[in-house]
């Protein structure tokens, strides 16, 4: 599917501040008892209207929100869901998860199921099918549901976080082309002293909008470096190291002179195993994309050259906060790029990896 951050202190401050705001919105209002009035005095002006307005403003929003996940097994999206639940619970919002299992076309069916159910107030969607989902989402909005896009581009533009269809309440994602640019820049740095520099490149799911955009950014960032040659490609499916382990073994058998391997964190974990087995961990530089705990640990240890940071919990928190605002008063939050909260542009190396705190295990 498809689908980096502040110092630990800054992250805690950012999320903590948001949590405080949401808790304030979700808490029950308190009222003080007025003192008894003397029977002979005129009655005090009633404060009921003001108290009612305050209670209404602070009351939990309630209701049901459908979360359409590209894959419930994906550990990145699991982190997003956990953060959404933490924000939703104080507001009395029930989240129901729908699992597309990385199957193209499945999310469109699920949107229709949500509309037909008639008891949902909103949809948060991480969908694989890009612009193809817009007609179904427009039907959902016509039926009165609020829609927030999470993590995956739904539209044709690959370099923006902004919503790409009318009526969306928010779109919370890192522009995937920008992530690809960072991946390419790290590859240029890793290849600086090598000519040629032979690269093995891993897609997550080749052909999906996010992977198309990441590769476009990567290609543009490396285009000016004539020494860099992508000599092999693989696909990891974003589901763990096993597929990438086998693919990397094939890469190294056919291209034993590979110098750098770049791709999603899950793929790089498999690549690391294959490179270690081949006795080449000191020669081949690994560059991840995702900012997982495993990736940051590997960069800190010097096992990986670098990693493009990712923030699934921040994405989930901001997506649900935007949904709550939309349900309360129709607020249109618009585009949110979570990387704006984090230092170094999200480009992690051994020199700055301590500036990041992982938001998912990997």
PDB file of N, CA and C in Angstrom, residues 158-256:
ATOM      1  N   UNK A 158       0.483  13.672  -7.508  1.00  0.00           N
ATOM      2  CA  UNK A 158       1.314  12.840  -6.640  1.00  0.00           C
ATOM      3  C   UNK A 158       2.221  13.644  -5.722  1.00  0.00           C
ATOM      4  N   UNK A 159       2.122  14.968  -5.783  1.00  0.00           N
ATOM      5  CA  UNK A 159       3.060  15.806  -5.049  1.00  0.00           C
ATOM      6  C   UNK A 159       2.366  16.758  -4.077  1.00  0.00           C
ATOM      7  N   UNK A 160       1.162  16.406  -3.638  1.00  0.00           N
ATOM      8  CA  UNK A 160       0.425  17.287  -2.733  1.00  0.00           C
ATOM      9  C   UNK A 160      -0.320  16.479  -1.680  1.00  0.00           C
ATOM     10  N   UNK A 161      -0.520  17.104  -0.522  1.00  0.00           N
ATOM     11  CA  UNK A 161      -1.363  16.513   0.526  1.00  0.00           C
ATOM     12  C   UNK A 161      -2.810  16.972   0.413  1.00  0.00           C
ATOM     13  N   UNK A 162      -3.087  17.945  -0.426  1.00  0.00           N
ATOM     14  CA  UNK A 162      -4.424  18.523  -0.489  1.00  0.00           C
ATOM     15  C   UNK A 162      -5.457  17.530  -1.010  1.00  0.00           C
ATOM     16  N   UNK A 163      -6.707  17.626  -0.520  1.00  0.00           N
ATOM     17  CA  UNK A 163      -7.784  16.806  -1.091  1.00  0.00           C
ATOM     18  C   UNK A 163      -7.913  17.063  -2.584  1.00  0.00           C
ATOM     19  N   UNK A 164      -8.226  16.013  -3.340  1.00  0.00           N
ATOM     20  CA  UNK A 164      -8.292  16.137  -4.791  1.00  0.00           C
ATOM     21  C   UNK A 164      -9.696  15.885  -5.337  1.00  0.00           C
ATOM     22  N   UNK A 165     -10.690  16.020  -4.472  1.00  0.00           N
ATOM     23  CA  UNK A 165     -12.072  15.949  -4.936  1.00  0.00           C
ATOM     24  C   UNK A 165     -12.918  16.815  -4.018  1.00  0.00           C
ATOM     25  N   UNK A 166     -13.957  17.387  -4.600  1.00  0.00           N
ATOM     26  CA  UNK A 166     -14.810  18.316  -3.858  1.00  0.00           C
ATOM     27  C   UNK A 166     -15.529  17.605  -2.714  1.00  0.00           C
ATOM     28  N   UNK A 167     -15.598  18.278  -1.587  1.00  0.00           N
ATOM     29  CA  UNK A 167     -16.381  17.780  -0.464  1.00  0.00           C
ATOM     30  C   UNK A 167     -15.591  17.047   0.593  1.00  0.00           C
ATOM     31  N   UNK A 168     -14.342  16.676   0.310  1.00  0.00           N
ATOM     32  CA  UNK A 168     -13.539  15.976   1.315  1.00  0.00           C
ATOM     33  C   UNK A 168     -13.251  16.906   2.485  1.00  0.00           C
ATOM     34  N   UNK A 169     -13.336  16.387   3.696  1.00  0.00           N
ATOM     35  CA  UNK A 169     -13.082  17.201   4.883  1.00  0.00           C
ATOM     36  C   UNK A 169     -11.600  17.381   5.150  1.00  0.00           C
ATOM     37  N   UNK A 170     -10.793  16.389   4.790  1.00  0.00           N
ATOM     38  CA  UNK A 170      -9.348  16.482   5.015  1.00  0.00           C
ATOM     39  C   UNK A 170      -8.640  15.399   4.229  1.00  0.00           C
ATOM     40  N   UNK A 171      -7.353  15.622   4.024  1.00  0.00           N
ATOM     41  CA  UNK A 171      -6.467  14.628   3.423  1.00  0.00           C
ATOM     42  C   UNK A 171      -5.170  14.675   4.210  1.00  0.00           C
ATOM     43  N   UNK A 172      -4.837  13.565   4.880  1.00  0.00           N
ATOM     44  CA  UNK A 172      -3.693  13.528   5.788  1.00  0.00           C
ATOM     45  C   UNK A 172      -2.676  12.529   5.257  1.00  0.00           C
ATOM     46  N   UNK A 173      -1.613  13.033   4.672  1.00  0.00           N
ATOM     47  CA  UNK A 173      -0.594  12.156   4.091  1.00  0.00           C
ATOM     48  C   UNK A 173       0.646  12.947   3.727  1.00  0.00           C
ATOM     49  N   UNK A 174       1.759  12.257   3.658  1.00  0.00           N
ATOM     50  CA  UNK A 174       2.977  12.834   3.109  1.00  0.00           C
ATOM     51  C   UNK A 174       2.910  12.671   1.598  1.00  0.00           C
ATOM     52  N   UNK A 175       3.064  13.736   0.816  1.00  0.00           N
ATOM     53  CA  UNK A 175       3.048  13.557  -0.634  1.00  0.00           C
ATOM     54  C   UNK A 175       4.061  12.486  -1.025  1.00  0.00           C
ATOM     55  N   UNK A 176       3.626  11.384  -1.621  1.00  0.00           N
ATOM     56  CA  UNK A 176       4.551  10.270  -1.849  1.00  0.00           C
ATOM     57  C   UNK A 176       5.721  10.611  -2.758  1.00  0.00           C
ATOM     58  N   UNK A 177       5.520  11.542  -3.667  1.00  0.00           N
ATOM     59  CA  UNK A 177       6.647  11.945  -4.503  1.00  0.00           C
ATOM     60  C   UNK A 177       7.738  12.582  -3.651  1.00  0.00           C
ATOM     61  N   UNK A 178       7.344  13.341  -2.636  1.00  0.00           N
ATOM     62  CA  UNK A 178       8.326  13.961  -1.745  1.00  0.00           C
ATOM     63  C   UNK A 178       9.114  12.905  -0.986  1.00  0.00           C
ATOM     64  N   UNK A 179       8.443  11.843  -0.559  1.00  0.00           N
ATOM     65  CA  UNK A 179       9.151  10.749   0.118  1.00  0.00           C
ATOM     66  C   UNK A 179      10.137  10.083  -0.827  1.00  0.00           C
ATOM     67  N   UNK A 180       9.728   9.907  -2.079  1.00  0.00           N
ATOM     68  CA  UNK A 180      10.627   9.326  -3.071  1.00  0.00           C
ATOM     69  C   UNK A 180      11.836  10.200  -3.324  1.00  0.00           C
ATOM     70  N   UNK A 181      11.626  11.508  -3.288  1.00  0.00           N
ATOM     71  CA  UNK A 181      12.747  12.436  -3.456  1.00  0.00           C
ATOM     72  C   UNK A 181      13.761  12.257  -2.337  1.00  0.00           C
ATOM     73  N   UNK A 182      13.281  12.131  -1.090  1.00  0.00           N
ATOM     74  CA  UNK A 182      14.185  11.908   0.033  1.00  0.00           C
ATOM     75  C   UNK A 182      14.924  10.585  -0.113  1.00  0.00           C
ATOM     76  N   UNK A 183      14.226   9.548  -0.563  1.00  0.00           N
ATOM     77  CA  UNK A 183      14.855   8.240  -0.770  1.00  0.00           C
ATOM     78  C   UNK A 183      15.955   8.354  -1.831  1.00  0.00           C
ATOM     79  N   UNK A 184      15.665   9.106  -2.882  1.00  0.00           N
ATOM     80  CA  UNK A 184      16.660   9.315  -3.928  1.00  0.00           C
ATOM     81  C   UNK A 184      17.853  10.115  -3.431  1.00  0.00           C
ATOM     82  N   UNK A 185      17.595  11.136  -2.630  1.00  0.00           N
ATOM     83  CA  UNK A 185      18.694  11.952  -2.104  1.00  0.00           C
ATOM     84  C   UNK A 185      19.612  11.129  -1.204  1.00  0.00           C
ATOM     85  N   UNK A 186      19.031  10.268  -0.384  1.00  0.00           N
ATOM     86  CA  UNK A 186      19.854   9.391   0.443  1.00  0.00           C
ATOM     87  C   UNK A 186      20.674   8.431  -0.418  1.00  0.00           C
ATOM     88  N   UNK A 187      20.078   7.959  -1.515  1.00  0.00           N
ATOM     89  CA  UNK A 187      20.799   7.065  -2.415  1.00  0.00           C
ATOM     90  C   UNK A 187      21.975   7.795  -3.068  1.00  0.00           C
ATOM     91  N   UNK A 188      21.770   9.044  -3.456  1.00  0.00           N
ATOM     92  CA  UNK A 188      22.868   9.840  -4.026  1.00  0.00           C
ATOM     93  C   UNK A 188      24.000   9.972  -3.012  1.00  0.00           C
ATOM     94  N   UNK A 189      23.655  10.215  -1.759  1.00  0.00           N
ATOM     95  CA  UNK A 189      24.684  10.341  -0.723  1.00  0.00           C
ATOM     96  C   UNK A 189      25.426   9.021  -0.527  1.00  0.00           C
ATOM     97  N   UNK A 190      24.679   7.915  -0.526  1.00  0.00           N
ATOM     98  CA  UNK A 190      25.310   6.614  -0.335  1.00  0.00           C
ATOM     99  C   UNK A 190      26.230   6.253  -1.495  1.00  0.00           C
ATOM    100  N   UNK A 191      25.922   6.768  -2.679  1.00  0.00           N
ATOM    101  CA  UNK A 191      26.681   6.442  -3.884  1.00  0.00           C
ATOM    102  C   UNK A 191      27.782   7.458  -4.200  1.00  0.00           C
ATOM    103  N   UNK A 192      27.981   8.415  -3.338  1.00  0.00           N
ATOM    104  CA  UNK A 192      28.849   9.549  -3.663  1.00  0.00           C
ATOM    105  C   UNK A 192      30.252   9.135  -4.087  1.00  0.00           C
ATOM    106  N   UNK A 193      30.805   8.089  -3.493  1.00  0.00           N
ATOM    107  CA  UNK A 193      32.183   7.693  -3.776  1.00  0.00           C
ATOM    108  C   UNK A 193      32.268   6.445  -4.655  1.00  0.00           C
ATOM    109  N   UNK A 194      31.164   6.100  -5.319  1.00  0.00           N
ATOM    110  CA  UNK A 194      31.133   4.874  -6.120  1.00  0.00           C
ATOM    111  C   UNK A 194      30.787   5.181  -7.563  1.00  0.00           C
ATOM    112  N   UNK A 195      31.546   4.629  -8.489  1.00  0.00           N
ATOM    113  CA  UNK A 195      31.261   4.814  -9.908  1.00  0.00           C
ATOM    114  C   UNK A 195      31.723   3.571 -10.680  1.00  0.00           C
ATOM    115  N   UNK A 196      30.767   2.745 -11.145  1.00  0.00           N
ATOM    116  CA  UNK A 196      29.327   2.949 -11.012  1.00  0.00           C
ATOM    117  C   UNK A 196      28.824   2.578  -9.623  1.00  0.00           C
ATOM    118  N   UNK A 197      27.629   3.047  -9.318  1.00  0.00           N
ATOM    119  CA  UNK A 197      26.935   2.651  -8.096  1.00  0.00           C
ATOM    120  C   UNK A 197      25.698   1.873  -8.519  1.00  0.00           C
ATOM    121  N   UNK A 198      25.732   0.573  -8.325  1.00  0.00           N
ATOM    122  CA  UNK A 198      24.647  -0.305  -8.764  1.00  0.00           C
ATOM    123  C   UNK A 198      23.603  -0.432  -7.660  1.00  0.00           C
ATOM    124  N   UNK A 199      22.366  -0.132  -8.001  1.00  0.00           N
ATOM    125  CA  UNK A 199      21.286  -0.040  -7.012  1.00  0.00           C
ATOM    126  C   UNK A 199      20.226  -1.102  -7.268  1.00  0.00           C
ATOM    127  N   UNK A 200      19.804  -1.735  -6.198  1.00  0.00           N
ATOM    128  CA  UNK A 200      18.616  -2.588  -6.223  1.00  0.00           C
ATOM    129  C   UNK A 200      17.470  -1.812  -5.604  1.00  0.00           C
ATOM    130  N   UNK A 201      16.350  -1.715  -6.310  1.00  0.00           N
ATOM    131  CA  UNK A 201      15.229  -0.878  -5.858  1.00  0.00           C
ATOM    132  C   UNK A 201      14.019  -1.750  -5.570  1.00  0.00           C
ATOM    133  N   UNK A 202      13.413  -1.550  -4.385  1.00  0.00           N
ATOM    134  CA  UNK A 202      12.210  -2.272  -4.009  1.00  0.00           C
ATOM    135  C   UNK A 202      10.986  -1.367  -4.051  1.00  0.00           C
ATOM    136  N   UNK A 203       9.968  -1.819  -4.776  1.00  0.00           N
ATOM    137  CA  UNK A 203       8.633  -1.247  -4.650  1.00  0.00           C
ATOM    138  C   UNK A 203       7.944  -1.911  -3.458  1.00  0.00           C
ATOM    139  N   UNK A 204       6.879  -1.261  -2.954  1.00  0.00           N
ATOM    140  CA  UNK A 204       5.990  -1.941  -2.037  1.00  0.00           C
ATOM    141  C   UNK A 204       5.044  -2.797  -2.855  1.00  0.00           C
ATOM    142  N   UNK A 205       4.115  -2.131  -3.539  1.00  0.00           N
ATOM    143  CA  UNK A 205       3.221  -2.802  -4.493  1.00  0.00           C
ATOM    144  C   UNK A 205       3.312  -2.020  -5.796  1.00  0.00           C
ATOM    145  N   UNK A 206       4.012  -2.571  -6.741  1.00  0.00           N
ATOM    146  CA  UNK A 206       4.280  -1.864  -7.996  1.00  0.00           C
ATOM    147  C   UNK A 206       2.971  -1.560  -8.720  1.00  0.00           C
ATOM    148  N   UNK A 207       2.855  -0.315  -9.210  1.00  0.00           N
ATOM    149  CA  UNK A 207       1.673   0.096  -9.964  1.00  0.00           C
ATOM    150  C   UNK A 207       0.649   0.848  -9.148  1.00  0.00           C
ATOM    151  N   UNK A 208       0.733   0.801  -7.798  1.00  0.00           N
ATOM    152  CA  UNK A 208      -0.193   1.581  -6.983  1.00  0.00           C
ATOM    153  C   UNK A 208       0.227   3.051  -7.023  1.00  0.00           C
ATOM    154  N   UNK A 209      -0.704   3.977  -6.777  1.00  0.00           N
ATOM    155  CA  UNK A 209      -0.340   5.397  -6.854  1.00  0.00           C
ATOM    156  C   UNK A 209       0.837   5.777  -5.965  1.00  0.00           C
ATOM    157  N   UNK A 210       0.863   5.263  -4.738  1.00  0.00           N
ATOM    158  CA  UNK A 210       1.940   5.654  -3.834  1.00  0.00           C
ATOM    159  C   UNK A 210       3.285   5.169  -4.357  1.00  0.00           C
ATOM    160  N   UNK A 211       3.353   3.951  -4.867  1.00  0.00           N
ATOM    161  CA  UNK A 211       4.629   3.431  -5.343  1.00  0.00           C
ATOM    162  C   UNK A 211       5.060   4.091  -6.643  1.00  0.00           C
ATOM    163  N   UNK A 212       4.099   4.411  -7.483  1.00  0.00           N
ATOM    164  CA  UNK A 212       4.419   5.148  -8.710  1.00  0.00           C
ATOM    165  C   UNK A 212       5.016   6.503  -8.372  1.00  0.00           C
ATOM    166  N   UNK A 213       4.426   7.172  -7.378  1.00  0.00           N
ATOM    167  CA  UNK A 213       4.896   8.502  -6.991  1.00  0.00           C
ATOM    168  C   UNK A 213       6.262   8.439  -6.323  1.00  0.00           C
ATOM    169  N   UNK A 214       6.448   7.470  -5.432  1.00  0.00           N
ATOM    170  CA  UNK A 214       7.745   7.340  -4.754  1.00  0.00           C
ATOM    171  C   UNK A 214       8.852   7.101  -5.784  1.00  0.00           C
ATOM    172  N   UNK A 215       8.591   6.226  -6.743  1.00  0.00           N
ATOM    173  CA  UNK A 215       9.619   5.951  -7.752  1.00  0.00           C
ATOM    174  C   UNK A 215       9.892   7.181  -8.623  1.00  0.00           C
ATOM    175  N   UNK A 216       8.846   7.944  -8.927  1.00  0.00           N
ATOM    176  CA  UNK A 216       9.037   9.157  -9.717  1.00  0.00           C
ATOM    177  C   UNK A 216       9.946  10.136  -8.980  1.00  0.00           C
ATOM    178  N   UNK A 217       9.702  10.334  -7.681  1.00  0.00           N
ATOM    179  CA  UNK A 217      10.555  11.211  -6.894  1.00  0.00           C
ATOM    180  C   UNK A 217      11.982  10.688  -6.813  1.00  0.00           C
ATOM    181  N   UNK A 218      12.120   9.383  -6.647  1.00  0.00           N
ATOM    182  CA  UNK A 218      13.447   8.757  -6.597  1.00  0.00           C
ATOM    183  C   UNK A 218      14.208   8.982  -7.896  1.00  0.00           C
ATOM    184  N   UNK A 219      13.532   8.738  -9.018  1.00  0.00           N
ATOM    185  CA  UNK A 219      14.184   8.885 -10.324  1.00  0.00           C
ATOM    186  C   UNK A 219      14.617  10.322 -10.571  1.00  0.00           C
ATOM    187  N   UNK A 220      13.760  11.273 -10.204  1.00  0.00           N
ATOM    188  CA  UNK A 220      14.113  12.672 -10.414  1.00  0.00           C
ATOM    189  C   UNK A 220      15.298  13.079  -9.538  1.00  0.00           C
ATOM    190  N   UNK A 221      15.349  12.562  -8.305  1.00  0.00           N
ATOM    191  CA  UNK A 221      16.433  12.927  -7.391  1.00  0.00           C
ATOM    192  C   UNK A 221      17.771  12.332  -7.821  1.00  0.00           C
ATOM    193  N   UNK A 222      17.746  11.179  -8.478  1.00  0.00           N
ATOM    194  CA  UNK A 222      18.988  10.518  -8.876  1.00  0.00           C
ATOM    195  C   UNK A 222      19.369  10.796 -10.326  1.00  0.00           C
ATOM    196  N   UNK A 223      18.510  11.492 -11.065  1.00  0.00           N
ATOM    197  CA  UNK A 223      18.739  11.680 -12.502  1.00  0.00           C
ATOM    198  C   UNK A 223      20.045  12.405 -12.803  1.00  0.00           C
ATOM    199  N   UNK A 224      20.445  13.304 -11.928  1.00  0.00           N
ATOM    200  CA  UNK A 224      21.663  14.065 -12.176  1.00  0.00           C
ATOM    201  C   UNK A 224      22.939  13.349 -11.792  1.00  0.00           C
ATOM    202  N   UNK A 225      22.837  12.136 -11.298  1.00  0.00           N
ATOM    203  CA  UNK A 225      24.017  11.364 -10.870  1.00  0.00           C
ATOM    204  C   UNK A 225      24.250  10.229 -11.869  1.00  0.00           C
ATOM    205  N   UNK A 226      25.148  10.472 -12.801  1.00  0.00           N
ATOM    206  CA  UNK A 226      25.386   9.503 -13.874  1.00  0.00           C
ATOM    207  C   UNK A 226      25.966   8.191 -13.366  1.00  0.00           C
ATOM    208  N   UNK A 227      26.541   8.212 -12.168  1.00  0.00           N
ATOM    209  CA  UNK A 227      27.141   6.987 -11.625  1.00  0.00           C
ATOM    210  C   UNK A 227      26.102   5.994 -11.111  1.00  0.00           C
ATOM    211  N   UNK A 228      24.855   6.471 -10.884  1.00  0.00           N
ATOM    212  CA  UNK A 228      23.830   5.606 -10.292  1.00  0.00           C
ATOM    213  C   UNK A 228      23.077   4.846 -11.369  1.00  0.00           C
ATOM    214  N   UNK A 229      23.027   3.540 -11.210  1.00  0.00           N
ATOM    215  CA  UNK A 229      22.312   2.686 -12.159  1.00  0.00           C
ATOM    216  C   UNK A 229      21.437   1.704 -11.381  1.00  0.00           C
ATOM    217  N   UNK A 230      20.122   1.739 -11.625  1.00  0.00           N
ATOM    218  CA  UNK A 230      19.223   0.752 -11.021  1.00  0.00           C
ATOM    219  C   UNK A 230      19.327  -0.515 -11.850  1.00  0.00           C
ATOM    220  N   UNK A 231      19.948  -1.532 -11.274  1.00  0.00           N
ATOM    221  CA  UNK A 231      20.227  -2.762 -12.022  1.00  0.00           C
ATOM    222  C   UNK A 231      19.264  -3.893 -11.682  1.00  0.00           C
ATOM    223  N   UNK A 232      18.438  -3.696 -10.629  1.00  0.00           N
ATOM    224  CA  UNK A 232      17.491  -4.745 -10.246  1.00  0.00           C
ATOM    225  C   UNK A 232      16.323  -4.114  -9.500  1.00  0.00           C
ATOM    226  N   UNK A 233      15.146  -4.741  -9.638  1.00  0.00           N
ATOM    227  CA  UNK A 233      13.945  -4.284  -8.952  1.00  0.00           C
ATOM    228  C   UNK A 233      13.274  -5.458  -8.248  1.00  0.00           C
ATOM    229  N   UNK A 234      12.614  -5.158  -7.138  1.00  0.00           N
ATOM    230  CA  UNK A 234      11.859  -6.158  -6.408  1.00  0.00           C
ATOM    231  C   UNK A 234      10.559  -5.562  -5.906  1.00  0.00           C
ATOM    232  N   UNK A 235       9.739  -6.404  -5.273  1.00  0.00           N
ATOM    233  CA  UNK A 235       8.440  -5.982  -4.747  1.00  0.00           C
ATOM    234  C   UNK A 235       8.243  -6.681  -3.405  1.00  0.00           C
ATOM    235  N   UNK A 236       7.898  -5.896  -2.384  1.00  0.00           N
ATOM    236  CA  UNK A 236       7.873  -6.455  -1.027  1.00  0.00           C
ATOM    237  C   UNK A 236       6.484  -6.700  -0.475  1.00  0.00           C
ATOM    238  N   UNK A 237       5.449  -6.065  -1.042  1.00  0.00           N
ATOM    239  CA  UNK A 237       4.055  -6.193  -0.600  1.00  0.00           C
ATOM    240  C   UNK A 237       3.775  -5.543   0.748  1.00  0.00           C
ATOM    241  N   UNK A 238       4.738  -4.858   1.352  1.00  0.00           N
ATOM    242  CA  UNK A 238       4.537  -4.149   2.617  1.00  0.00           C
ATOM    243  C   UNK A 238       4.095  -5.049   3.772  1.00  0.00           C
ATOM    244  N   UNK A 239       4.391  -6.324   3.706  1.00  0.00           N
ATOM    245  CA  UNK A 239       3.843  -7.235   4.710  1.00  0.00           C
ATOM    246  C   UNK A 239       4.907  -7.970   5.518  1.00  0.00           C
ATOM    247  N   UNK A 240       6.154  -7.597   5.413  1.00  0.00           N
ATOM    248  CA  UNK A 240       7.170  -8.257   6.208  1.00  0.00           C
ATOM    249  C   UNK A 240       8.384  -8.613   5.382  1.00  0.00           C
ATOM    250  N   UNK A 241       9.395  -9.200   6.018  1.00  0.00           N
ATOM    251  CA  UNK A 241      10.681  -9.400   5.349  1.00  0.00           C
ATOM    252  C   UNK A 241      10.781 -10.620   4.438  1.00  0.00           C
ATOM    253  N   UNK A 242       9.884 -11.578   4.545  1.00  0.00           N
ATOM    254  CA  UNK A 242      10.084 -12.852   3.866  1.00  0.00           C
ATOM    255  C   UNK A 242      10.164 -12.719   2.346  1.00  0.00           C
ATOM    256  N   UNK A 243       9.221 -11.970   1.760  1.00  0.00           N
ATOM    257  CA  UNK A 243       9.215 -11.819   0.303  1.00  0.00           C
ATOM    258  C   UNK A 243      10.486 -11.113  -0.158  1.00  0.00           C
ATOM    259  N   UNK A 244      10.869 -10.065   0.573  1.00  0.00           N
ATOM    260  CA  UNK A 244      12.060  -9.309   0.196  1.00  0.00           C
ATOM    261  C   UNK A 244      13.336 -10.107   0.405  1.00  0.00           C
ATOM    262  N   UNK A 245      13.361 -10.965   1.388  1.00  0.00           N
ATOM    263  CA  UNK A 245      14.527 -11.832   1.601  1.00  0.00           C
ATOM    264  C   UNK A 245      14.815 -12.655   0.356  1.00  0.00           C
ATOM    265  N   UNK A 246      13.782 -13.317  -0.162  1.00  0.00           N
ATOM    266  CA  UNK A 246      13.957 -14.139  -1.365  1.00  0.00           C
ATOM    267  C   UNK A 246      14.304 -13.269  -2.573  1.00  0.00           C
ATOM    268  N   UNK A 247      13.631 -12.126  -2.706  1.00  0.00           N
ATOM    269  CA  UNK A 247      13.887 -11.252  -3.853  1.00  0.00           C
ATOM    270  C   UNK A 247      15.311 -10.716  -3.823  1.00  0.00           C
ATOM    271  N   UNK A 248      15.812 -10.386  -2.621  1.00  0.00           N
ATOM    272  CA  UNK A 248      17.182  -9.883  -2.517  1.00  0.00           C
ATOM    273  C   UNK A 248      18.189 -10.983  -2.848  1.00  0.00           C
ATOM    274  N   UNK A 249      17.909 -12.183  -2.424  1.00  0.00           N
ATOM    275  CA  UNK A 249      18.790 -13.290  -2.781  1.00  0.00           C
ATOM    276  C   UNK A 249      18.887 -13.432  -4.300  1.00  0.00           C
ATOM    277  N   UNK A 250      17.741 -13.300  -4.983  1.00  0.00           N
ATOM    278  CA  UNK A 250      17.735 -13.359  -6.448  1.00  0.00           C
ATOM    279  C   UNK A 250      18.522 -12.192  -7.041  1.00  0.00           C
ATOM    280  N   UNK A 251      18.322 -10.988  -6.471  1.00  0.00           N
ATOM    281  CA  UNK A 251      19.055  -9.814  -6.937  1.00  0.00           C
ATOM    282  C   UNK A 251      20.566 -10.050  -6.886  1.00  0.00           C
ATOM    283  N   UNK A 252      21.032 -10.535  -5.731  1.00  0.00           N
ATOM    284  CA  UNK A 252      22.467 -10.690  -5.523  1.00  0.00           C
ATOM    285  C   UNK A 252      23.051 -11.807  -6.379  1.00  0.00           C
ATOM    286  N   UNK A 253      22.244 -12.811  -6.666  1.00  0.00           N
ATOM    287  CA  UNK A 253      22.715 -13.891  -7.523  1.00  0.00           C
ATOM    288  C   UNK A 253      22.932 -13.386  -8.954  1.00  0.00           C
ATOM    289  N   UNK A 254      22.007 -12.549  -9.417  1.00  0.00           N
ATOM    290  CA  UNK A 254      22.100 -12.031 -10.786  1.00  0.00           C
ATOM    291  C   UNK A 254      23.004 -10.805 -10.888  1.00  0.00           C
ATOM    292  N   UNK A 255      23.111 -10.051  -9.784  1.00  0.00           N
ATOM    293  CA  UNK A 255      23.883  -8.803  -9.793  1.00  0.00           C
ATOM    294  C   UNK A 255      24.760  -8.751  -8.542  1.00  0.00           C
ATOM    295  N   UNK A 256      25.818  -9.550  -8.493  1.00  0.00           N
ATOM    296  CA  UNK A 256      26.638  -9.618  -7.280  1.00  0.00           C
ATOM    297  C   UNK A 256      27.352  -8.312  -6.942  1.00  0.00           C
TER     298      UNK A 256
END
